[in-house]
Amino acid sequence: AVCCVVVAVLAALVASSPTKGWSGRSLSLLDP
């Protein structure tokens, strides 16, 4: 359950701050 929450928070951070390097990598995986 906790892991799911962490994943959801990370997803929210990626969506809110796509300018970060690691976020850019995540976005590239979702939309290459």
PDB file of C-alpha atoms in Angstrom:
ATOM      1  CA  ALA A   1       0.000   0.000   0.000  1.00  0.00           C
ATOM      2  CA  VAL A   2       2.774   2.402   0.980  1.00  0.00           C
ATOM      3  CA  CYS A   3       4.660   1.594  -2.216  1.00  0.00           C
ATOM      4  CA  CYS A   4       1.603   2.482  -4.268  1.00  0.00           C
ATOM      5  CA  VAL A   5       1.352   5.829  -2.487  1.00  0.00           C
ATOM      6  CA  VAL A   6       5.020   6.560  -3.145  1.00  0.00           C
ATOM      7  CA  VAL A   7       4.589   5.746  -6.837  1.00  0.00           C
ATOM      8  CA  ALA A   8       1.550   8.025  -7.007  1.00  0.00           C
ATOM      9  CA  VAL A   9       3.499  10.871  -5.385  1.00  0.00           C
ATOM     10  CA  LEU A  10       6.415  10.397  -7.784  1.00  0.00           C
ATOM     11  CA  ALA A  11       3.993  10.435 -10.717  1.00  0.00           C
ATOM     12  CA  ALA A  12       2.479  13.675  -9.411  1.00  0.00           C
ATOM     13  CA  LEU A  13       5.944  15.228  -9.072  1.00  0.00           C
ATOM     14  CA  VAL A  14       6.818  14.225 -12.628  1.00  0.00           C
ATOM     15  CA  ALA A  15       3.567  15.720 -13.912  1.00  0.00           C
ATOM     16  CA  SER A  16       4.020  18.944 -11.942  1.00  0.00           C
ATOM     17  CA  SER A  17       7.752  19.380 -12.623  1.00  0.00           C
ATOM     18  CA  PRO A  18       8.670  17.989 -16.050  1.00  0.00           C
ATOM     19  CA  THR A  19      11.720  20.295 -16.162  1.00  0.00           C
ATOM     20  CA  LYS A  20      13.773  18.111 -13.817  1.00  0.00           C
ATOM     21  CA  GLY A  21      16.286  15.695 -15.348  1.00  0.00           C
ATOM     22  CA  TRP A  22      14.882  12.495 -13.819  1.00  0.00           C
ATOM     23  CA  SER A  23      11.368  13.683 -14.645  1.00  0.00           C
ATOM     24  CA  GLY A  24      12.453  14.183 -18.234  1.00  0.00           C
ATOM     25  CA  ARG A  25      13.650  10.578 -18.332  1.00  0.00           C
ATOM     26  CA  SER A  26      10.320   9.360 -16.939  1.00  0.00           C
ATOM     27  CA  LEU A  27       8.377  11.452 -19.454  1.00  0.00           C
ATOM     28  CA  SER A  28      10.552  10.124 -22.276  1.00  0.00           C
ATOM     29  CA  LEU A  29       9.621   6.584 -21.220  1.00  0.00           C
ATOM     30  CA  LEU A  30       5.920   7.465 -21.219  1.00  0.00           C
ATOM     31  CA  ASP A  31       6.104   9.425 -24.484  1.00  0.00           C
ATOM     32  CA  PRO A  32       9.255   8.582 -26.491  1.00  0.00           C
TER      33      PRO A  32
END
